[in-house]
XYZ file of N, CA and C in Angstrom:
777
model
N 0.848 -1.175 0.000
C 0.000 0.000 0.000
C 0.882 1.223 0.000
N 0.418 2.284 -0.684
C 1.288 3.413 -0.902
C 0.491 4.686 -1.056
N 1.109 5.806 -0.796
C 0.425 7.082 -0.858
C 1.292 8.131 -1.515
N 0.722 9.340 -1.652
C 1.492 10.483 -2.107
C 2.567 10.827 -1.092
N 3.434 11.787 -1.427
C 4.356 12.383 -0.474
C 3.677 13.597 0.138
N 3.541 13.699 1.462
C 3.867 12.672 2.440
C 2.813 11.579 2.463
N 3.109 10.489 3.163
C 2.179 9.373 3.244
C 0.929 9.805 3.989
N -0.228 9.466 3.458
C -1.506 9.807 4.090
C -1.518 9.258 5.512
N -2.055 10.057 6.454
C -2.005 9.664 7.869
C -2.680 8.320 8.123
N -3.764 8.022 7.397
C -4.455 6.746 7.611
C -3.572 5.577 7.204
N -2.772 5.769 6.164
C -1.880 4.694 5.717
C -0.671 4.560 6.622
N -0.034 5.672 6.966
C 1.181 5.592 7.780
C 0.893 5.014 9.153
N -0.233 5.415 9.759
C -0.575 4.893 11.084
C -1.178 3.500 10.996
N -2.138 3.339 10.098
C -2.866 2.077 10.037
C -2.040 0.927 9.524
N -1.321 1.123 8.423
C -0.604 0.010 7.825
C 0.657 -0.348 8.596
N 1.282 0.626 9.254
C 2.443 0.288 10.071
C 2.034 -0.515 11.299
N 0.848 -0.212 11.855
C 0.394 -0.897 13.070
C -0.227 -2.255 12.789
N -0.787 -2.446 11.584
C -1.588 -3.644 11.329
C -1.077 -4.475 10.165
N 0.246 -4.524 9.990
C 0.801 -5.315 8.889
C 0.419 -6.785 9.005
N 0.401 -7.322 10.234
C 0.041 -8.732 10.411
C -1.421 -8.980 10.067
N -2.329 -8.056 10.473
C -3.731 -8.189 10.111
C -3.908 -8.110 8.602
N -3.098 -7.282 7.946
C -3.159 -7.149 6.493
C -2.847 -8.492 5.835
N -1.812 -9.161 6.332
C -1.428 -10.456 5.766
C -2.555 -11.468 5.935
N -3.141 -11.534 7.139
C -4.168 -12.533 7.426
C -5.513 -12.194 6.801
N -5.858 -10.916 6.771
C -7.214 -10.525 6.398
C -7.435 -10.226 4.936
N -6.377 -9.839 4.225
C -6.553 -9.461 2.827
C -6.579 -10.685 1.919
N -7.474 -10.689 0.938
C -7.514 -11.837 0.014
C -6.335 -11.839 -0.935
N -6.012 -13.015 -1.442
C -5.090 -13.109 -2.560
C -5.850 -12.735 -3.832
N -5.348 -13.141 -4.979
C -5.949 -12.776 -6.256
C -6.257 -14.039 -7.062
N -7.160 -13.955 -8.028
C -7.484 -15.145 -8.832
C -6.265 -15.661 -9.586
N -6.170 -16.979 -9.718
C -5.059 -17.564 -10.467
C -5.025 -17.068 -11.905
N -6.196 -16.667 -12.426
C -6.271 -16.186 -13.812
C -5.425 -14.943 -14.035
N -5.058 -14.240 -12.967
C -4.256 -13.033 -13.140
C -2.833 -13.342 -13.603
N -2.364 -14.555 -13.387
C -1.045 -14.909 -13.918
C -1.061 -14.851 -15.441
N -2.113 -15.400 -16.057
C -2.263 -15.300 -17.512
C -2.509 -13.861 -17.935
N -3.269 -13.111 -17.132
C -3.552 -11.706 -17.445
C -2.255 -10.896 -17.477
N -1.364 -11.155 -16.542
C -0.081 -10.447 -16.518
C 0.750 -10.763 -17.754
N 0.657 -11.987 -18.237
C 1.380 -12.370 -19.446
C 0.721 -11.780 -20.692
N -0.607 -11.928 -20.800
C -1.295 -11.560 -22.033
C -1.562 -10.063 -22.151
N -1.930 -9.415 -21.046
C -2.256 -7.983 -21.079
C -1.041 -7.098 -20.834
N -0.189 -7.511 -19.887
C 0.962 -6.665 -19.542
C 2.262 -7.126 -20.183
N 2.226 -8.277 -20.859
C 3.388 -8.722 -21.619
C 4.549 -9.203 -20.775
N 4.284 -9.702 -19.560
C 5.369 -10.142 -18.692
C 5.796 -11.566 -19.027
N 7.090 -11.797 -18.933
C 7.685 -13.088 -19.281
C 9.073 -13.135 -18.665
N 9.714 -14.312 -18.649
C 11.085 -14.374 -18.145
C 11.988 -13.391 -18.899
N 12.776 -12.639 -18.138
C 13.657 -11.638 -18.735
C 13.098 -10.238 -18.705
N 11.773 -10.097 -18.514
C 11.166 -8.771 -18.403
C 11.378 -8.223 -16.994
N 11.169 -6.907 -16.852
C 11.256 -6.259 -15.543
C 9.888 -5.729 -15.169
N 9.400 -6.159 -14.002
C 8.092 -5.731 -13.509
C 8.267 -4.952 -12.218
N 7.516 -3.866 -12.087
C 7.562 -3.027 -10.902
C 6.209 -3.074 -10.215
N 6.200 -3.464 -8.940
C 4.980 -3.496 -8.134
C 4.997 -2.259 -7.235
N 4.168 -1.285 -7.557
C 4.201 0.018 -6.895
C 3.141 0.070 -5.797
N 3.579 0.357 -4.565
C 2.663 0.268 -3.434
C 2.392 -1.173 -3.104
N 3.471 -1.947 -2.961
C 3.378 -3.410 -2.911
C 2.823 -3.940 -1.598
N 2.715 -3.116 -0.573
C 2.190 -3.582 0.705
C 3.027 -4.704 1.279
N 2.396 -5.807 1.629
C 3.105 -6.970 2.178
C 3.488 -7.985 1.104
N 3.248 -7.636 -0.161
C 3.622 -8.534 -1.252
C 2.510 -9.451 -1.716
N 1.257 -9.136 -1.361
C 0.129 -9.974 -1.775
C 0.088 -10.166 -3.291
N 0.343 -9.095 -4.036
C 0.314 -9.203 -5.498
C 1.695 -9.481 -6.082
N 2.737 -9.093 -5.352
C 4.108 -9.281 -5.841
C 4.364 -10.727 -6.240
N 3.804 -11.667 -5.469
C 4.066 -13.086 -5.758
C 3.474 -13.515 -7.093
N 2.422 -12.863 -7.559
C 1.861 -13.181 -8.871
C 2.786 -12.690 -9.978
N 3.408 -11.551 -9.765
C 4.394 -11.069 -10.726
C 5.574 -12.036 -10.819
N 6.000 -12.560 -9.675
C 7.115 -13.504 -9.677
C 6.786 -14.766 -10.476
N 5.519 -15.170 -10.485
C 5.119 -16.367 -11.217
C 5.336 -16.236 -12.720
N 5.423 -15.012 -13.240
C 5.632 -14.816 -14.678
C 7.079 -15.057 -15.085
N 7.977 -15.162 -14.097
C 9.391 -15.314 -14.405
C 10.119 -14.003 -14.589
N 9.403 -12.892 -14.494
C 10.020 -11.577 -14.642
C 10.875 -11.237 -13.426
N 11.815 -10.321 -13.611
C 12.531 -9.723 -12.485
C 11.581 -8.718 -11.843
N 11.328 -8.862 -10.544
C 10.298 -8.079 -9.877
C 10.910 -7.147 -8.833
N 10.571 -5.877 -8.940
C 10.977 -4.859 -7.972
C 9.715 -4.384 -7.261
N 9.703 -4.491 -5.938
C 8.536 -4.118 -5.131
C 8.848 -2.828 -4.380
N 8.059 -1.785 -4.641
C 8.259 -0.483 -4.015
C 7.185 -0.277 -2.948
N 7.602 -0.019 -1.720
C 6.674 0.181 -0.606
C 7.291 1.128 0.424
N 6.591 2.224 0.766
C 7.174 3.200 1.694
C 7.033 2.846 3.177
N 6.061 2.019 3.540
C 5.837 1.697 4.955
C 6.758 0.537 5.333
N 7.702 0.794 6.229
C 8.764 -0.190 6.492
C 8.215 -1.489 7.061
N 7.156 -1.416 7.889
C 6.595 -2.633 8.460
C 5.989 -3.527 7.382
N 5.392 -2.903 6.359
C 4.850 -3.674 5.241
C 5.989 -4.239 4.387
N 6.968 -3.402 4.130
C 8.088 -3.823 3.285
C 8.842 -4.986 3.923
N 8.913 -5.000 5.255
C 9.603 -6.090 5.956
C 8.955 -7.435 5.677
N 7.630 -7.446 5.461
C 6.941 -8.697 5.145
C 7.386 -9.224 3.780
N 7.606 -8.338 2.832
C 8.090 -8.767 1.515
C 9.479 -9.372 1.638
N 10.347 -8.676 2.367
C 11.719 -9.164 2.537
C 11.719 -10.547 3.182
N 10.829 -10.760 4.156
C 10.808 -12.013 4.903
C 10.212 -13.173 4.114
N 9.245 -12.880 3.246
C 8.498 -13.968 2.605
C 8.772 -14.135 1.116
N 9.301 -13.112 0.475
C 9.529 -13.173 -0.975
C 10.969 -12.773 -1.290
N 11.920 -13.639 -0.976
C 13.328 -13.272 -1.175
C 13.703 -13.050 -2.636
N 12.905 -13.554 -3.569
C 13.217 -13.362 -4.984
C 12.796 -11.990 -5.498
N 12.029 -11.248 -4.704
C 11.636 -9.893 -5.088
C 12.654 -8.896 -4.549
N 12.889 -7.863 -5.312
C 13.798 -6.779 -4.918
C 12.955 -5.698 -4.240
N 12.882 -5.708 -2.907
C 12.041 -4.776 -2.158
C 12.800 -3.483 -1.889
N 12.187 -2.362 -2.264
C 12.841 -1.068 -2.098
C 11.868 -0.045 -1.504
N 12.429 0.918 -0.792
C 11.641 2.035 -0.298
C 11.453 3.040 -1.428
N 10.264 3.628 -1.517
C 9.997 4.634 -2.532
C 8.560 5.070 -2.461
N 8.211 6.066 -3.239
C 6.839 6.550 -3.314
C 6.429 6.693 -4.773
N 5.169 6.964 -4.984
C 4.645 7.049 -6.353
C 5.213 8.237 -7.113
N 5.671 9.252 -6.417
C 6.257 10.411 -7.095
C 7.770 10.423 -7.002
N 8.345 9.375 -6.429
C 9.803 9.243 -6.348
C 10.161 7.763 -6.404
N 10.115 7.211 -7.615
C 10.375 5.789 -7.833
C 11.883 5.599 -8.057
N 12.529 4.742 -7.263
C 13.991 4.598 -7.358
C 14.433 3.720 -8.525
N 14.088 4.172 -9.742
C 14.476 3.470 -10.961
C 14.815 4.494 -12.038
N 15.712 4.159 -12.962
C 16.029 5.084 -14.057
C 14.907 5.156 -15.090
N 15.005 6.115 -15.983
C 14.037 6.266 -17.060
C 13.979 4.997 -17.919
N 12.767 4.709 -18.429
C 12.591 3.653 -19.430
C 13.183 2.311 -18.980
N 12.885 1.906 -17.750
C 13.533 0.708 -17.194
C 12.588 -0.454 -16.895
N 11.272 -0.234 -16.885
C 10.327 -1.297 -16.527
C 9.449 -1.661 -17.719
N 9.251 -2.957 -17.941
C 8.350 -3.415 -18.998
C 6.894 -3.269 -18.589
N 6.641 -3.405 -17.296
C 5.275 -3.254 -16.782
C 5.330 -2.750 -15.350
N 4.296 -2.030 -14.976
C 4.175 -1.513 -13.606
C 2.763 -1.775 -13.127
N 2.648 -2.401 -11.959
C 1.330 -2.710 -11.402
C 1.099 -1.945 -10.104
N -0.164 -1.614 -9.881
C -0.615 -1.018 -8.624
C -1.800 -1.857 -8.178
N -1.574 -2.753 -7.230
C -2.634 -3.655 -6.776
C -3.152 -3.169 -5.430
N -4.423 -2.807 -5.409
C -5.068 -2.342 -4.180
C -4.384 -1.072 -3.659
N -3.860 -0.251 -4.569
C -3.058 0.884 -4.099
C -3.253 2.188 -4.870
N -3.636 2.136 -6.147
C -3.577 3.345 -6.961
C -4.449 4.473 -6.413
N -5.549 4.147 -5.743
C -6.422 5.195 -5.210
C -5.709 6.081 -4.198
N -4.607 5.581 -3.599
C -3.851 6.378 -2.633
C -3.008 7.462 -3.307
N -2.651 7.279 -4.551
C -1.739 8.246 -5.182
C -2.171 8.575 -6.610
N -3.473 8.685 -6.823
C -4.017 8.912 -8.166
C -3.904 10.390 -8.543
N -2.706 10.798 -8.951
C -2.457 12.177 -9.363
C -1.718 12.176 -10.697
N -1.760 13.298 -11.384
C -0.999 13.423 -12.633
C 0.498 13.346 -12.362
N 0.937 13.836 -11.185
C 2.363 13.762 -10.848
C 2.805 12.304 -10.733
N 1.985 11.466 -10.110
C 2.327 10.050 -10.001
C 2.327 9.379 -11.373
N 1.345 9.704 -12.201
C 1.305 9.101 -13.535
C 2.491 9.562 -14.380
N 2.941 10.796 -14.190
C 4.128 11.265 -14.901
C 5.364 10.465 -14.481
N 5.461 10.148 -13.194
C 6.587 9.356 -12.710
C 6.489 7.914 -13.212
N 5.290 7.366 -13.240
C 5.084 6.026 -13.789
C 5.466 6.012 -15.272
N 5.039 7.029 -16.004
C 5.387 7.142 -17.424
C 6.906 7.184 -17.598
N 7.584 7.900 -16.708
C 9.042 8.035 -16.804
C 9.751 6.686 -16.711
N 9.333 5.835 -15.772
C 10.081 4.597 -15.542
C 9.675 3.469 -16.494
N 8.511 3.573 -17.134
C 8.110 2.548 -18.090
C 8.896 2.679 -19.392
N 9.215 1.548 -19.986
C 9.818 1.547 -21.309
C 8.785 1.989 -22.342
N 9.212 2.462 -23.511
C 8.247 2.736 -24.581
C 7.403 1.492 -24.868
N 6.091 1.650 -24.874
C 5.201 0.513 -25.060
C 4.970 -0.297 -23.802
N 5.555 0.129 -22.674
C 5.352 -0.571 -21.413
C 3.909 -0.460 -20.944
N 3.506 -1.377 -20.088
C 2.101 -1.449 -19.672
C 1.937 -1.087 -18.189
N 0.854 -0.379 -17.913
C 0.430 -0.050 -16.557
C -0.783 -0.897 -16.208
N -0.752 -1.571 -15.053
C -1.887 -2.370 -14.594
C -2.387 -1.877 -13.244
N -3.693 -1.683 -13.131
C -4.333 -1.246 -11.886
C -5.313 -2.334 -11.466
N -5.131 -2.890 -10.280
C -5.900 -4.068 -9.869
C -6.507 -3.834 -8.489
N -7.779 -4.199 -8.346
C -8.448 -4.132 -7.047
C -9.298 -5.379 -6.826
N -9.318 -5.866 -5.586
C -10.320 -6.818 -5.127
C -11.453 -6.018 -4.494
N -12.672 -6.199 -4.990
C -13.820 -5.419 -4.526
C -14.857 -6.370 -3.937
N -15.256 -6.145 -2.680
C -16.269 -6.995 -2.052
C -17.606 -6.843 -2.767
N -18.343 -7.944 -2.857
C -19.627 -7.977 -3.550
C -20.721 -7.467 -2.609
N -21.057 -6.198 -2.728
C -22.027 -5.593 -1.815
C -23.480 -5.871 -2.202
N -23.696 -6.692 -3.226
C -25.056 -7.172 -3.469
C -25.453 -8.197 -2.414
N -24.463 -8.737 -1.686
C -24.709 -9.634 -0.553
C -24.992 -8.755 0.660
N -26.135 -8.951 1.317
C -26.575 -8.028 2.354
C -25.603 -7.930 3.516
N -25.034 -9.052 3.971
C -24.147 -8.940 5.135
C -22.858 -8.215 4.788
N -22.442 -8.258 3.523
C -21.271 -7.477 3.111
C -21.617 -5.995 3.070
N -22.805 -5.676 2.572
C -23.255 -4.279 2.606
C -23.338 -3.781 4.047
N -23.753 -4.654 4.962
C -23.824 -4.279 6.376
C -22.436 -3.991 6.941
N -21.424 -4.733 6.521
C -20.049 -4.444 6.931
C -19.640 -3.039 6.511
N -19.981 -2.688 5.276
C -19.642 -1.353 4.787
C -20.331 -0.282 5.620
N -21.565 -0.527 6.008
C -22.277 0.455 6.833
C -21.615 0.619 8.197
N -21.004 -0.428 8.717
C -20.316 -0.335 10.006
C -19.091 0.565 9.912
N -18.318 0.428 8.838
C -17.047 1.154 8.764
C -17.148 2.518 8.094
N -18.208 2.746 7.305
C -18.328 3.990 6.537
C -18.208 5.256 7.385
N -18.749 5.311 8.604
C -18.639 6.544 9.387
C -17.201 6.945 9.735
N -16.262 6.035 9.575
C -14.874 6.304 9.959
C -13.983 6.672 8.771
N -14.527 6.688 7.570
C -13.716 6.905 6.373
C -12.989 8.237 6.362
N -13.697 9.310 6.736
C -13.141 10.665 6.677
C -12.582 10.924 5.270
N -11.320 11.348 5.182
C -10.753 11.692 3.875
C -9.899 10.586 3.286
N -9.976 9.386 3.859
C -9.156 8.284 3.341
C -9.580 7.923 1.920
N -8.650 7.892 0.969
C -9.003 7.483 -0.396
C -9.453 6.029 -0.434
N -10.441 5.742 -1.285
C -10.909 4.368 -1.459
C -11.267 4.151 -2.924
N -11.099 2.929 -3.390
C -11.487 2.601 -4.767
C -12.943 2.951 -5.018
N -13.813 2.615 -4.059
C -15.252 2.776 -4.254
C -15.670 4.231 -4.433
N -14.875 5.165 -3.917
C -15.215 6.575 -4.077
C -15.083 7.034 -5.530
N -14.236 6.355 -6.286
C -14.105 6.643 -7.714
C -13.294 7.866 -8.069
N -12.745 8.570 -7.082
C -11.990 9.784 -7.403
C -10.720 9.485 -8.188
N -10.211 8.263 -8.081
C -8.998 7.898 -8.809
C -9.202 7.977 -10.319
N -10.451 7.848 -10.761
C -10.735 7.866 -12.198
C -10.512 9.244 -12.827
N -10.501 10.291 -12.016
C -10.448 11.657 -12.549
C -9.137 11.971 -13.262
N -8.087 11.183 -13.036
C -6.807 11.440 -13.696
C -6.745 10.814 -15.090
N -7.795 10.117 -15.475
C -7.874 9.521 -16.814
C -9.003 10.168 -17.608
N -8.843 10.273 -18.944
C -7.663 9.887 -19.728
C -6.465 10.760 -19.391
N -5.279 10.200 -19.600
C -4.041 10.876 -19.227
C -3.084 10.907 -20.418
N -2.519 12.085 -20.726
C -1.529 12.149 -21.800
C -0.375 11.184 -21.535
N 0.059 10.513 -22.575
C 1.154 9.568 -22.438
C 0.719 8.135 -22.239
N -0.623 7.926 -22.104
C -1.150 6.574 -21.949
C -2.367 6.381 -22.849
N -2.541 5.161 -23.328
C -3.781 4.828 -24.028
C -4.937 4.842 -23.025
N -6.164 4.767 -23.527
C -7.313 4.671 -22.633
C -7.229 3.389 -21.799
N -7.777 3.447 -20.590
C -7.835 2.253 -19.749
C -8.769 1.214 -20.357
N -8.349 -0.034 -20.299
C -9.203 -1.156 -20.669
C -9.423 -2.009 -19.426
N -10.544 -2.695 -19.357
C -10.962 -3.353 -18.121
C -11.249 -4.834 -18.311
N -10.804 -5.638 -17.354
C -11.169 -7.047 -17.262
C -11.658 -7.319 -15.845
N -12.576 -8.291 -15.699
C -13.111 -8.645 -14.380
C -13.046 -10.156 -14.179
N -12.812 -10.531 -12.926
C -12.707 -11.938 -12.566
C -13.478 -12.175 -11.271
N -14.300 -13.225 -11.238
C -14.954 -13.616 -9.997
C -13.904 -14.209 -9.059
N -14.072 -13.936 -7.777
C -13.066 -14.360 -6.815
C -13.728 -14.550 -5.455
N -13.105 -15.304 -4.585
C -13.607 -15.497 -3.238
C -12.460 -15.671 -2.264
N -12.658 -15.201 -1.032
C -11.638 -15.342 0.010
C -12.188 -16.273 1.078
N -11.616 -17.451 1.192
C -12.112 -18.483 2.094
C -11.186 -18.639 3.291
N -11.790 -18.715 4.467
C -11.024 -18.896 5.691
C -11.932 -18.742 6.890
N -11.357 -18.664 8.057
C -12.161 -18.473 9.260
C -12.790 -17.085 9.248
N -13.982 -16.930 9.833
C -14.583 -15.594 9.909
C -13.662 -14.568 10.572
N -12.898 -15.012 11.544
C -11.991 -14.088 12.236
C -10.945 -13.532 11.268
N -10.431 -14.379 10.378
C -9.410 -13.915 9.438
C -10.011 -13.133 8.274
N -10.979 -13.736 7.552
C -11.403 -13.143 6.284
C -12.431 -12.025 6.457
N -13.002 -11.892 7.655
C -13.944 -10.795 7.896
C -13.381 -9.833 8.946
N -13.131 -10.339 10.168
C -12.694 -9.446 11.242
C -11.329 -8.830 10.929
N -10.342 -9.657 10.592
C -9.014 -9.102 10.313
C -8.992 -8.285 9.034
N -9.871 -8.623 8.082
C -9.960 -7.783 6.874
C -10.431 -6.381 7.239
N -11.442 -6.277 8.085
C -11.923 -4.961 8.489
C -10.879 -4.245 9.335
N -10.229 -4.970 10.235
C -9.204 -4.349 11.086
C -8.014 -3.859 10.272
N -7.775 -4.447 9.095
C -6.656 -4.022 8.256
C -6.998 -2.831 7.375
N -8.274 -2.410 7.360
C -8.655 -1.231 6.588
C -7.947 -0.019 7.175
N -7.333 0.785 6.340
C -6.444 1.851 6.814
C -7.056 2.705 7.912
N -8.262 3.225 7.672
C -8.830 4.175 8.619
C -9.384 3.498 9.867
N -9.608 2.188 9.822
C -9.972 1.451 11.031
C -8.703 1.128 11.826
N -7.672 0.690 11.129
C -6.409 0.369 11.796
C -5.795 1.575 12.488
N -6.090 2.787 11.986
C -5.519 4.007 12.561
C -6.330 4.556 13.733
N -7.474 3.937 14.060
C -8.309 4.428 15.156
C -7.625 4.223 16.516
N -7.995 5.040 17.518
C -7.562 4.744 18.892
C -8.069 3.362 19.292
N -7.357 2.671 20.177
C -7.725 1.289 20.522
C -9.169 1.110 20.968
N -9.711 2.054 21.734
C -11.083 1.878 22.207
C -12.088 1.977 21.074
N -11.832 2.865 20.110
C -12.722 2.996 18.961
C -12.613 1.783 18.045
N -11.400 1.308 17.851
C -11.220 0.108 17.025
C -11.937 -1.078 17.658
N -11.866 -1.171 18.977
C -12.537 -2.275 19.674
C -14.046 -2.227 19.469
N -14.629 -1.027 19.413
C -16.063 -0.887 19.173
C -16.430 -1.409 17.784
N -15.604 -1.070 16.782
C -15.858 -1.536 15.423
C -15.746 -3.059 15.366
N -14.690 -3.590 15.963
C -14.489 -5.036 15.967
C -15.665 -5.751 16.628
N -16.172 -5.186 17.710
C -17.326 -5.789 18.396
C -18.560 -5.780 17.503
N -18.774 -4.707 16.759
C -19.919 -4.647 15.841
C -19.785 -5.696 14.738
N -18.576 -5.867 14.227
C -18.353 -6.857 13.166
C -18.618 -8.266 13.703
N -18.108 -8.562 14.882
C -18.335 -9.896 15.462
C -19.816 -10.116 15.768
N -20.518 -9.055 16.171
C -21.959 -9.191 16.422
C -22.700 -9.484 15.128
N -22.276 -8.851 14.030
C -22.883 -9.113 12.725
C -22.673 -10.577 12.335
N -21.468 -11.091 12.528
C -21.175 -12.489 12.206
C -22.079 -13.411 13.020
N -22.218 -13.117 14.298
C -23.015 -13.977 15.176
C -24.495 -13.959 14.814
N -24.972 -12.846 14.228
C -26.397 -12.714 13.910
C -26.741 -13.159 12.501
N -25.738 -13.389 11.664
C -25.965 -13.712 10.254
C -25.984 -15.233 10.063
N -27.114 -15.812 9.636
C -27.201 -17.273 9.490
C -26.137 -17.871 8.569
N -25.725 -17.118 7.558
C -24.723 -17.641 6.629
C -23.324 -17.692 7.239
N -23.149 -17.055 8.412
C -21.822 -16.948 9.021
C -21.731 -17.563 10.410
N -22.809 -17.441 11.169
C -22.769 -17.820 12.589
C -22.390 -19.278 12.787
N -21.429 -19.510 13.669
C -21.039 -20.867 14.033
C -20.209 -21.598 13.003
N -19.873 -20.959 11.910
C -19.111 -21.633 10.850
C -17.606 -21.458 11.076
N -16.888 -22.557 10.896
C -15.430 -22.489 11.029
C -14.786 -21.886 9.786
N -15.473 -21.973 8.657
C -14.921 -21.468 7.402
C -16.026 -20.819 6.591
N -15.745 -19.661 6.042
C -16.701 -18.953 5.192
C -15.954 -18.421 3.971
N -16.722 -18.028 2.944
C -16.135 -17.425 1.751
C -16.729 -16.045 1.546
N -15.856 -15.063 1.452
C -16.274 -13.700 1.151
C -16.179 -13.505 -0.363
N -17.299 -13.206 -1.048
C -17.247 -13.053 -2.510
C -16.674 -11.696 -2.918
N -15.789 -11.743 -3.885
C -15.152 -10.547 -4.425
C -15.289 -10.546 -5.951
N -15.135 -9.366 -6.520
C -14.873 -9.219 -7.950
C -13.502 -8.572 -8.076
N -12.609 -9.203 -8.824
C -11.296 -8.609 -9.059
C -11.364 -7.803 -10.351
N -11.100 -6.515 -10.230
C -11.178 -5.586 -11.361
C -9.752 -5.247 -11.780
N -9.418 -5.456 -13.044
C -8.062 -5.230 -13.540
C -8.115 -4.315 -14.760
N -7.472 -3.158 -14.645
C -7.394 -2.190 -15.731
C -5.973 -2.189 -16.286
N -5.847 -1.848 -17.563
C -4.520 -1.750 -18.132
C -4.470 -0.707 -19.238
N -3.287 -0.100 -19.377
C -3.057 0.908 -20.402
C -1.601 0.799 -20.840
N -1.326 1.322 -22.010
C 0.024 1.252 -22.578
C 0.644 2.643 -22.643
N 1.942 2.713 -22.357
C 2.656 3.974 -22.479
C 2.821 4.341 -23.948
N 2.499 5.588 -24.275
C 2.717 6.117 -25.623
C 3.513 7.399 -25.510
N 4.249 7.738 -26.546
C 5.024 8.977 -26.543
C 6.298 8.870 -25.751
């Protein structure tokens, strides 16, 4: 996860404090994205891929599956430490979206998984354009909970009062920087996905890993956690189950560098 300079307060406080919850609570991505990275972003052995706002490396490992050389950029040291510990084949570096530690025209593809909404500015896109090779591809990927399911919509209602100014994919403000000079129009692919595990991991820890919830004072965070657990206990599809599946849609956008 990554933000503008300086790092947004919700990210710096929340993600540094809850890196472990992020690992346990956040879903992985559909296996189909490995083919998507090859077919849409052109990644293959010998290519260079940059994972911008890599967080704990949830998406970085999919880039590694393509055989590409992978550089993971993450400004929050606690998150970056998870990449170093679990993905030794990735080159983890400190950096931000407006200060990427790479030379001009050096990456074949650059991905922002669950992160672009934090730094969706023309300045960031100019920096992304700088480090991509001519014809290089930009990929923007999000896992989005299926709010047509009532208990998932209820989760959103629990956390919505705490959002404040924290950027989120659902707010859609990230779209305002497109179309952008130097890139083709965004193209979109969607994949059905699900996150299966214990309710404590895939629901409670997922909510606790949300930036603006993780940044709350302990007593306020405890109130949110209690509401989430009460929802689980009252929902027939969840109550008493050792394992549940949270339905997601994985949305993947891509564009090519021009000029």
